[in-house]
Coordinates of C-alpha atoms in Angstrom, one line a residue:
Chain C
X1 CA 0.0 0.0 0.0
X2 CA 1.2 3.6 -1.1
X3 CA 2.0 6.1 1.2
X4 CA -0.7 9.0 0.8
X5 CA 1.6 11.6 1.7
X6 CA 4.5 10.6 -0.7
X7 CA 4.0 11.9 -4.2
X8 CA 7.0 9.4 -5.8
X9 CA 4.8 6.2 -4.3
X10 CA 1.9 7.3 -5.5
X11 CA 2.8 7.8 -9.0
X12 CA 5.0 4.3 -9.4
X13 CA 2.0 2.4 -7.4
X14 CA -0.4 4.5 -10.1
X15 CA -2.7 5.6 -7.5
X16 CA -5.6 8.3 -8.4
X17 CA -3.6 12.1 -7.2
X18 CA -5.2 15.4 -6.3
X19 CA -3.0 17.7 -7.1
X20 CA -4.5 21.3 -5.6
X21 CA -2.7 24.7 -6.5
X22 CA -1.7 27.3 -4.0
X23 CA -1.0 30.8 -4.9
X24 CA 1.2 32.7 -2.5
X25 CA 0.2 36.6 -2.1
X26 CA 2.3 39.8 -2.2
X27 CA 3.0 39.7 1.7
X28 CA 6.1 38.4 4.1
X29 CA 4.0 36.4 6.3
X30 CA 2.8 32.3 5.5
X31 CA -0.9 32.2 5.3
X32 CA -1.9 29.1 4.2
X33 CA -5.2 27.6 4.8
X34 CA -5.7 25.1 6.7
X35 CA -6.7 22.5 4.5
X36 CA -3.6 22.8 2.8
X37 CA -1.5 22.0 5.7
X38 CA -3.3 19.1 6.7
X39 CA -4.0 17.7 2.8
X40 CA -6.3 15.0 2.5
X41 CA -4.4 11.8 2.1
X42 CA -3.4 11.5 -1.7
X43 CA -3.5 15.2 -2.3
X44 CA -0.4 17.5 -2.8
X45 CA 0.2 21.2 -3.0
X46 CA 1.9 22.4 -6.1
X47 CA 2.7 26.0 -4.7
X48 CA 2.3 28.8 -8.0
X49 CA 5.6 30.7 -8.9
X50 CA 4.3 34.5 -10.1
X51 CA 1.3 33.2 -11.5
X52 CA 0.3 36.3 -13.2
X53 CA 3.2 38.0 -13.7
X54 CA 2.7 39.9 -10.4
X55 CA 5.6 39.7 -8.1
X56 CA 3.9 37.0 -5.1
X57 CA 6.2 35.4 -1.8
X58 CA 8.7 32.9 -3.1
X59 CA 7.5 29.5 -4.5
X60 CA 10.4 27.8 -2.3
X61 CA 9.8 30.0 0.9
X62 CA 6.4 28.6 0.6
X63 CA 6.8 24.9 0.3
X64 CA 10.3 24.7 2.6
X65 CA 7.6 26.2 4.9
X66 CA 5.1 23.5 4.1
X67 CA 7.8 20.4 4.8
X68 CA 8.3 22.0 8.0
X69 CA 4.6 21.3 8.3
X70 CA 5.5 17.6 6.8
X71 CA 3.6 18.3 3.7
X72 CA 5.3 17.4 0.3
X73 CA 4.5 20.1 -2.1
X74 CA 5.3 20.2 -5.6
X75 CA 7.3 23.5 -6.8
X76 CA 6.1 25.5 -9.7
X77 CA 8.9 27.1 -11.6
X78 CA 8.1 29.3 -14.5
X79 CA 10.6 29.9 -17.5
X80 CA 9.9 34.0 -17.9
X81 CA 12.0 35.2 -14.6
X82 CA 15.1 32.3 -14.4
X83 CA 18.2 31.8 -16.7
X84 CA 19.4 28.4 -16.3
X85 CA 21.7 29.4 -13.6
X86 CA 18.7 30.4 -11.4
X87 CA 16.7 27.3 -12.4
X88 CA 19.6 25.0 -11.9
X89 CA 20.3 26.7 -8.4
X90 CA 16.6 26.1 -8.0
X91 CA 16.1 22.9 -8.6
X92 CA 19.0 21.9 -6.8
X93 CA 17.5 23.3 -3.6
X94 CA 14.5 21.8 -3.8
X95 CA 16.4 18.6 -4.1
X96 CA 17.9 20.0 -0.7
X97 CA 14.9 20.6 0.8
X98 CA 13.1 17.9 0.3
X99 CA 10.9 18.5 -2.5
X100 CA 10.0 15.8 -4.4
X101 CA 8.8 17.3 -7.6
X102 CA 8.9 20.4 -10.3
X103 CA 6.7 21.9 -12.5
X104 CA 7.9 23.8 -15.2
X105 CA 5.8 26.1 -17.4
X106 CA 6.3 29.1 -19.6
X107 CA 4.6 31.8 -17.3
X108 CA 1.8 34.0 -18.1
X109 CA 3.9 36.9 -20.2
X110 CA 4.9 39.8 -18.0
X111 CA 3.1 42.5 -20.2
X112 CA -0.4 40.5 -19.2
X113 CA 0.1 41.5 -15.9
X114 CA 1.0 44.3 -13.5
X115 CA 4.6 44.2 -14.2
X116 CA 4.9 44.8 -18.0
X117 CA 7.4 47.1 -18.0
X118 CA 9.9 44.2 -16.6
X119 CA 12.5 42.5 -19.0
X120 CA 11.4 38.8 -19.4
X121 CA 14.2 36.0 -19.4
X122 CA 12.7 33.0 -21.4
X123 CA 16.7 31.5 -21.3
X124 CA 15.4 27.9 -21.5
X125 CA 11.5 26.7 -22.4
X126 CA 9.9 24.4 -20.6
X127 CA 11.1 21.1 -22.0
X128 CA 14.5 22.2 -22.0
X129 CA 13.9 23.0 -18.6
X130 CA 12.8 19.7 -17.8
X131 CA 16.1 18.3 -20.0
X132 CA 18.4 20.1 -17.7
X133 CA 16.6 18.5 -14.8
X134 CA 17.0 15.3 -16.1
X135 CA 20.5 16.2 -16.7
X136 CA 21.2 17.0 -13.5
X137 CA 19.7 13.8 -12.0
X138 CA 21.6 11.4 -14.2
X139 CA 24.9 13.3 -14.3
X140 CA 27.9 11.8 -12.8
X141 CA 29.4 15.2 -11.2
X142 CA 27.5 14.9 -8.0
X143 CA 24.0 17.1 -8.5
X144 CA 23.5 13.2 -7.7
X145 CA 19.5 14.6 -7.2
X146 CA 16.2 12.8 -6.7
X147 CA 13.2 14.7 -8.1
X148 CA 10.3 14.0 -10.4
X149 CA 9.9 16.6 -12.8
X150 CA 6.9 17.7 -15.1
X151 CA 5.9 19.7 -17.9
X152 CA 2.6 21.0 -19.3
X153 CA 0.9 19.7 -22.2
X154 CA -1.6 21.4 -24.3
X155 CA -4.3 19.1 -25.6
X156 CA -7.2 21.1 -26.7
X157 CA -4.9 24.2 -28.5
X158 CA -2.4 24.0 -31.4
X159 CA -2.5 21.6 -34.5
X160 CA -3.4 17.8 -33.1
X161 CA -0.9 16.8 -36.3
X162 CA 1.9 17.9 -33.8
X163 CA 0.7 16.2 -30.6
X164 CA 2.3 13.1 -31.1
X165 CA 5.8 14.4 -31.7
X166 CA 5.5 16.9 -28.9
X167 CA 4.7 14.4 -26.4
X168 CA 7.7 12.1 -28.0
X169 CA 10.2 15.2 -27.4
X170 CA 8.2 15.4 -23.6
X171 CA 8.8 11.9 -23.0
X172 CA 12.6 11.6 -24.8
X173 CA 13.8 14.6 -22.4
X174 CA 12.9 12.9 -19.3
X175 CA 9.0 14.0 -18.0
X176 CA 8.4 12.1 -14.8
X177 CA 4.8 14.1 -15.4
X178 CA 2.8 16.2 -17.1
X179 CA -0.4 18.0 -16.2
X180 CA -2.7 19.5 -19.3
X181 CA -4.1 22.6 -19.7
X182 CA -7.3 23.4 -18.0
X183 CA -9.8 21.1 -19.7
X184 CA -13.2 22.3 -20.9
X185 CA -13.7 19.4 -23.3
X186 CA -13.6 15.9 -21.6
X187 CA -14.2 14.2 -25.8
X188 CA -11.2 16.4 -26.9
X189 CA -8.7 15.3 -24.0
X190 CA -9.8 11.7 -24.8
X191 CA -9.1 12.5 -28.1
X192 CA -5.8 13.8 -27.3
X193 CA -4.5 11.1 -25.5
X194 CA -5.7 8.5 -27.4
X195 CA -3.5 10.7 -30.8
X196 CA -1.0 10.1 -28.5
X197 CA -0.8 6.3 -26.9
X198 CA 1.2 4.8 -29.8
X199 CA 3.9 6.7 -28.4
X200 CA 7.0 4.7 -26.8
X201 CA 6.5 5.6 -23.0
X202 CA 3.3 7.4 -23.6
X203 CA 0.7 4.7 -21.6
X204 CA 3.4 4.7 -18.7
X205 CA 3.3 8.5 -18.0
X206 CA 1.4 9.8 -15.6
X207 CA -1.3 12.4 -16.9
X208 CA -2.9 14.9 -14.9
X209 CA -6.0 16.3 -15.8
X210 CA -6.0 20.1 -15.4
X211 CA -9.1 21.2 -14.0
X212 CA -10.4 25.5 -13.1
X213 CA -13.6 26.8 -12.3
X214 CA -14.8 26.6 -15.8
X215 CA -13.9 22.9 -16.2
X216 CA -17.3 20.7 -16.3
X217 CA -17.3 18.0 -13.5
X218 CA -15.3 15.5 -14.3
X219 CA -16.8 12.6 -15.7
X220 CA -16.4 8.9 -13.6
X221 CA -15.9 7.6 -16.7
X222 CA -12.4 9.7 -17.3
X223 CA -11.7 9.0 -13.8
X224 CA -11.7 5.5 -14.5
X225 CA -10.7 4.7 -17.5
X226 CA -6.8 4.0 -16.5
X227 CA -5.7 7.0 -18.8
X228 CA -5.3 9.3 -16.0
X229 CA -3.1 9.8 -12.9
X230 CA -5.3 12.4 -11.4
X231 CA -6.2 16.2 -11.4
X232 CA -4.2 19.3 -11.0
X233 CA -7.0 22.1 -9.3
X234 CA -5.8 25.4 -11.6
X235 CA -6.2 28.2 -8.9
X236 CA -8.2 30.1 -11.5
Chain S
X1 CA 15.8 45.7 -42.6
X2 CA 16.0 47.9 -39.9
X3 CA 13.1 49.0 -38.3
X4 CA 12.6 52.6 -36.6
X5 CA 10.2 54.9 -35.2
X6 CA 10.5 58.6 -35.1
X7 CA 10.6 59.8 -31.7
X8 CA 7.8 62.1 -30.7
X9 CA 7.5 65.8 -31.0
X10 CA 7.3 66.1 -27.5
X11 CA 10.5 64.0 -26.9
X12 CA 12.2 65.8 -29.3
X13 CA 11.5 69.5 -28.1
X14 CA 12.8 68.0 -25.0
X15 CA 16.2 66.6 -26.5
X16 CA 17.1 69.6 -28.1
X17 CA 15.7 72.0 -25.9
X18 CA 19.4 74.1 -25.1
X19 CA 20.6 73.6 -28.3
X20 CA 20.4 76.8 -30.9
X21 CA 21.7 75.7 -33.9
X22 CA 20.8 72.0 -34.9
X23 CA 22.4 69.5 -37.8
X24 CA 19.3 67.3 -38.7
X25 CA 20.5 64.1 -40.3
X26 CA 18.1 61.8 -42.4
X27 CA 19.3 58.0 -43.3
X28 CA 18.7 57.0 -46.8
X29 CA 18.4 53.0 -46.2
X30 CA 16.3 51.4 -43.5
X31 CA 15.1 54.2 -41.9
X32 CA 13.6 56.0 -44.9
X33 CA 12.0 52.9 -46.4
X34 CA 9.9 52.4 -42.9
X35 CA 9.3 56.2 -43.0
X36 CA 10.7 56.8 -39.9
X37 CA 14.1 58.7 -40.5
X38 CA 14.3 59.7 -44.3
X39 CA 14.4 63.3 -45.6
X40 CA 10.5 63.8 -45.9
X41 CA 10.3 63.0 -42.2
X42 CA 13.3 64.8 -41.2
X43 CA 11.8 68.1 -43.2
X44 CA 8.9 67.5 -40.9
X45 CA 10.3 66.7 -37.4
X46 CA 12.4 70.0 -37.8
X47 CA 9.3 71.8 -39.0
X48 CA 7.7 71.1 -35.5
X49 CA 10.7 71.9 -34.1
X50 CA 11.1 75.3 -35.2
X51 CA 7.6 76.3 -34.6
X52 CA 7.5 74.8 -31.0
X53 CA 10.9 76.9 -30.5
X54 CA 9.3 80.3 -31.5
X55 CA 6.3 79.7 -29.5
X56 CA 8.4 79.4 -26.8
X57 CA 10.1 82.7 -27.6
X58 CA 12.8 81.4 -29.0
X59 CA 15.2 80.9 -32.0
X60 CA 16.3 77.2 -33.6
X61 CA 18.1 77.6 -36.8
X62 CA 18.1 73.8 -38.8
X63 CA 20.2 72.7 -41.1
X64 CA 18.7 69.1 -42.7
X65 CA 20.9 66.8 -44.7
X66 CA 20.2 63.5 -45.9
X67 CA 22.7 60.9 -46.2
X68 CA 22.8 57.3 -48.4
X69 CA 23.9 55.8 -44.9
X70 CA 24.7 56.6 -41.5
X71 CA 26.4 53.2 -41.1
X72 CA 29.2 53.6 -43.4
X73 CA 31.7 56.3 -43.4
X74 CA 32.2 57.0 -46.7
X75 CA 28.5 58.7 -46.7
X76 CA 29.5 60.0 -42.9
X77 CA 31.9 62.3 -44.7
X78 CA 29.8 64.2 -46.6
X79 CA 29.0 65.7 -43.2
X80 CA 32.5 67.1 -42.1
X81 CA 31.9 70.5 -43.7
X82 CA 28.4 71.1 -41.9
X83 CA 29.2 70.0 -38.5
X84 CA 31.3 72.9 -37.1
X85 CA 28.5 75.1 -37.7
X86 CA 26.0 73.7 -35.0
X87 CA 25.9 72.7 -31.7
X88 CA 24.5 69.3 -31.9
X89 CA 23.7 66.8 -34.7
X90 CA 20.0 65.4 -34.3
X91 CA 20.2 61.7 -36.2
X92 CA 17.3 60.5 -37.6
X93 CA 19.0 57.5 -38.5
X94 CA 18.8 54.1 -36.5
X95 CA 21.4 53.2 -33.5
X96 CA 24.2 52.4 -35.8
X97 CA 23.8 55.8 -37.6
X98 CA 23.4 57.9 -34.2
X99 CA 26.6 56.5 -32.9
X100 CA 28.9 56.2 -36.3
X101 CA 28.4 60.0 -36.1
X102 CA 28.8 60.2 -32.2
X103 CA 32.3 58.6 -32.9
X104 CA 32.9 60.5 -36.2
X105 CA 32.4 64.1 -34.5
X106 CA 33.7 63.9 -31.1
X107 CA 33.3 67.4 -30.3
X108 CA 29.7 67.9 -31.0
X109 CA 26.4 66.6 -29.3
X110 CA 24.8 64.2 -31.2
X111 CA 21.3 63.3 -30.1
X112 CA 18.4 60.2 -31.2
X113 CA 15.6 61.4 -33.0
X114 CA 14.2 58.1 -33.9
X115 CA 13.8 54.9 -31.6
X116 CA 15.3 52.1 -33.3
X117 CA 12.8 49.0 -33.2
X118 CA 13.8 45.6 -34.6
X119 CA 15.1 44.0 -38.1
X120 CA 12.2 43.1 -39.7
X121 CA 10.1 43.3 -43.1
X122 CA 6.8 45.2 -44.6
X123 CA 4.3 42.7 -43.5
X124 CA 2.0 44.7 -45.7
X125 CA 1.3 48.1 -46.7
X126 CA 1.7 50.2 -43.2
X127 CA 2.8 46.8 -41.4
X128 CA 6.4 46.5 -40.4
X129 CA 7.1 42.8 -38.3
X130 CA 10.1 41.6 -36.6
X131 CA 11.9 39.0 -37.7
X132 CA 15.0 38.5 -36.3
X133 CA 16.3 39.4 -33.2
X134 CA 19.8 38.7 -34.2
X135 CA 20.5 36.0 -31.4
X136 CA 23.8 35.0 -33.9
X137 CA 23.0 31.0 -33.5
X138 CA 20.3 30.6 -36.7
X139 CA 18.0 27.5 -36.0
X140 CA 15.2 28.2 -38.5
X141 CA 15.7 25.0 -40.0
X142 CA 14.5 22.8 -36.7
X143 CA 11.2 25.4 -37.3
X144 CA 10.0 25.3 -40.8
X145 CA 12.5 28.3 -41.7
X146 CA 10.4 30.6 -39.4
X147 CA 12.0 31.9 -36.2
X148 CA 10.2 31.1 -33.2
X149 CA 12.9 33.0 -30.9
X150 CA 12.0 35.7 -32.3
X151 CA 8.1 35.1 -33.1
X152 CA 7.4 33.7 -30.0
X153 CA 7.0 36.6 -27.1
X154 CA 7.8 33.6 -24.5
X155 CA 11.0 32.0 -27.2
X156 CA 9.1 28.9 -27.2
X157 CA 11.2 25.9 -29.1
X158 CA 9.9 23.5 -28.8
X159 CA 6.0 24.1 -28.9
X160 CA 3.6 26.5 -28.1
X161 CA 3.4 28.0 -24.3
X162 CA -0.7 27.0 -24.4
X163 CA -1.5 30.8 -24.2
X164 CA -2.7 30.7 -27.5
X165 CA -6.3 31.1 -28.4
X166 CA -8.0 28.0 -30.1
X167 CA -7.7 29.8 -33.6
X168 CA -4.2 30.5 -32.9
X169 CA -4.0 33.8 -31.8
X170 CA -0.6 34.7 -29.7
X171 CA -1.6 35.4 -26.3
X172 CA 0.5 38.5 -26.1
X173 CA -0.9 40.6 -29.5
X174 CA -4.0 39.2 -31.4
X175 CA -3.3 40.4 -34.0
X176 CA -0.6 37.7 -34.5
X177 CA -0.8 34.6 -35.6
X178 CA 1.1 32.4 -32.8
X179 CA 4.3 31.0 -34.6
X180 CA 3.9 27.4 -33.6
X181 CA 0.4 27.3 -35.7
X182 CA 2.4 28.8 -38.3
X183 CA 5.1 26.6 -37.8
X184 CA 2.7 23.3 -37.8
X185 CA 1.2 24.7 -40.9
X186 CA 4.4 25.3 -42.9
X187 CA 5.4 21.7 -41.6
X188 CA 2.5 19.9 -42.4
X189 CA 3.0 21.7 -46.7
X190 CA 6.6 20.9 -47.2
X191 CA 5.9 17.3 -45.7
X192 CA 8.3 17.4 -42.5
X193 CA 5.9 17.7 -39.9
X194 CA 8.1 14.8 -37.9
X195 CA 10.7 17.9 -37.9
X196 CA 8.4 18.9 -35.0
X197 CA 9.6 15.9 -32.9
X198 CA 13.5 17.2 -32.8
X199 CA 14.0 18.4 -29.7
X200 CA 15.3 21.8 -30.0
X201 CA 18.0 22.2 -27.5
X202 CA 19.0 25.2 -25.3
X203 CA 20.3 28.1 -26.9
X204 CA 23.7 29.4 -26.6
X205 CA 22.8 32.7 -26.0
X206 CA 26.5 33.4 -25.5
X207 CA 26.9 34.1 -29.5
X208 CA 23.8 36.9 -29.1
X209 CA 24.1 40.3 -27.2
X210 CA 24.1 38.0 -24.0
X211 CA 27.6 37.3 -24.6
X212 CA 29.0 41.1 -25.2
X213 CA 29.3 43.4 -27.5
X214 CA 29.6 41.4 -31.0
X215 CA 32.2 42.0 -33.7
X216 CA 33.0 40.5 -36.8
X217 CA 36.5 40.2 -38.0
X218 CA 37.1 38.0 -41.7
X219 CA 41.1 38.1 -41.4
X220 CA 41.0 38.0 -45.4
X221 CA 40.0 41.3 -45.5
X222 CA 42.0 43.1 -42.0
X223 CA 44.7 45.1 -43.3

């Protein structure tokens, strides 16, 4: 039997996950609720790095806060404020901390939110993100670290011709995860992954369904059709 | 090409407000095929100029010249016998022009009167797009000869960020397409759409501006 609180377990012993997002405000003090630091067994906390482009606490501040709580949260890291220097250095203290898993996505674009006037960074993209991670864990020179590491994936948007070789580039550089898009259209995702299954890798990798306010219910047929690892709560 | 704006009226009242006597100089190339530095725009920028001065109670005597190209010094010289005769210089040619002249005439002020933008093309009539952002590490051919550091506000490689609208809007201006549906499109007519599974590695951003000032040197032709 898994144990509920560890995210790695869960995953390998392919256990439904509730992943629930957390966004961190603009202010120095921890004010998490209280559901998040006692999380339902089998859900985790993926903690939001400058969602919006508005400057918010730390992403690591927030969850080296929550494993002092003994909650295992998963650390968003978006690609529009880091160079790899700052994502390697990153991801390495995660590693230190605890953490057992990153996120990486593009970031909402700095002139959609309150700080447009800031010069982006965009060194690396997501998946080359995600290559460096993987890097990093099966290099020789030490970094010697242990985390999973994830990338989005964009099922209902872009031509579905590409799909296939996207998720073989996701898979080839190393995704441990990946979490979709918020998902309107339940027949679409299907759709999606089923463009997708022929690829080497593609039936063992866990998918999480991404799920906001406008998301319809999600159907127990989705839930159980052995597809999916789980959801991933978008905070909006 | 290079792609300019001309800098405001306001700006430029601003820029040359303690100067009496101004050199205006227009750029025959870039600038004047995107209208933003060539001698029709010059004639008016120092128009304004000398209107705004008087209503200020004051005096601003112009002299306008137009040159083939600020870039290159054999069109620079034309300027030598002009220059002594005003205080500042007022370039209405892009970056490279503004600062050829700032090294060629050492003694005098030489001040921007256009904002350079980007290298680019006419999209269409009235419509100037980037294109390149010069990054000095060309990868065009992993992306269906379209440039998706440049294209891409986010410098997506390897697919689109998902910020996209489902016709394929960019998230950041819709009134671009997003590269990536351009890309797929472009793939999917010249028959390579598996070119879309190559993982595009990390960019050495050390051959772009990232890495220093840039110069070229082809030892065949140093003397």
């Amino acid at each position: 039997m898994s144990n509920q609180n560890d995210f790695t377990a869960m995953l390998a012993d392919k256990k439904w996950v509730e992943i629930v997002e957390y966004e961190p405000g603009d202010s120095p003090e921890f004010n998490l609720p209280s559901e998040l630091l006692n999380p339902a067994p089998g859900t985790f906390v993926a903690v939001t790095d400058s969602r919006t482009g508005a400057p918010a606490q730390s992403a690591l501040a927030v969850c080296a806060h929550l494993g002092t709580k003994g909650v295992h949260p998963i650390l968003n890291i978006n690609c529009r404020d880091y160079n790899r220097i700052a994502m390697k250095s990153m991801v390495l203290g995660a590693a230190a901390l605890g953490i057992k898993a990153v996120f990486f996505l593009p970031g909402v674009h700095q002139t959609l939110g309150p700080a447009r006037e800031s010069k982006n960074v965009y060194d690396l993209d997501p998946i080359q993100a995600l290559a460096m991670t993987t890097a990093m864990k099966n290099s020789e020179n030490g970094n010697g670290i242990s985390i999973l590491a994830g990338v989005q994936e964009h099922p209902l948007k872009g031509a579905p011709e590409l799909k296939p070789f996207i998720m073989k580039k996701k898979i080839g550089c190393g995704a441990n995860f990946i979490v979709t898009d918020p998902v309107t259209d339940f027949a679409k995702l299907d759709g999606w992954r089923k463009s997708v299954a022929d690829i080497e890798g593609s039936a063992d990798l866990p998918v999480f369904i991404g799920l906001s306010k406008e998301s319809p219910d999600l159907p127990e047929s989705v839930r159980t059709s052995g597809l999916y690892a789980g959801v991933y709560r978008y905070v909006s | 090409m290079i792609v300019g704006t001309t800098k405001s009226i306001k700006e430029l009242i601003g820029i040359t407000d303690r100067y009496k006597k101004i050199l205006a100089v227009g750029c025959g190339t870039c600038i004047t095929v995107c209208y933003a530095g060539g001698e029709k725009e010059v004639a008016v920028a120092m128009a304004a100029l000398r209107i705004a001065r008087k209503l200020k109670g004051g005096e601003l005597a112009t002299r306008e010249s137009t040159i083939k190209r600020q870039c290159e010094w054999e069109f620079v010289e034309e300027l030598d016998s002009m220059v002594g005769e005003v205080d500042a210089i007022l370039s209405f040619g892009c970056a490279a022009g503004i600062q050829s002249l700032a090294d060629r005439y050492e003694k005098t002020p030489v001040l921007p009167g256009v904002n350079t933008q980007f290298i680019g093309m006419v999209q269409k009539q009235g419509r100037w797009e980037e294109r390149c952002i010069g990054c000095g590490d060309c990868i065009t051919h992993l992306t269906g000869g379209l440039c998706a550091v440049t294209r891409c506000p986010k410098g997506q490689l390897n697919e689109s960020c998902g910020g996209e609208t489902e016709d394929g809007k960019c998230e950041v201006n819709d009134s671009l397409e997003c590269v990536w549906f351009t890309i797929a499109k472009r793939l999917q007519e010249t028959g390579e759409l598996e070119d879309a599974g190559t993982y595009v590695e990390s960019k050495n951003w050390e051959a772009s501006h990232s890495g220093g000032l840039r110069m070229i040197e082809k030892e065949s032709m140093l003397q």
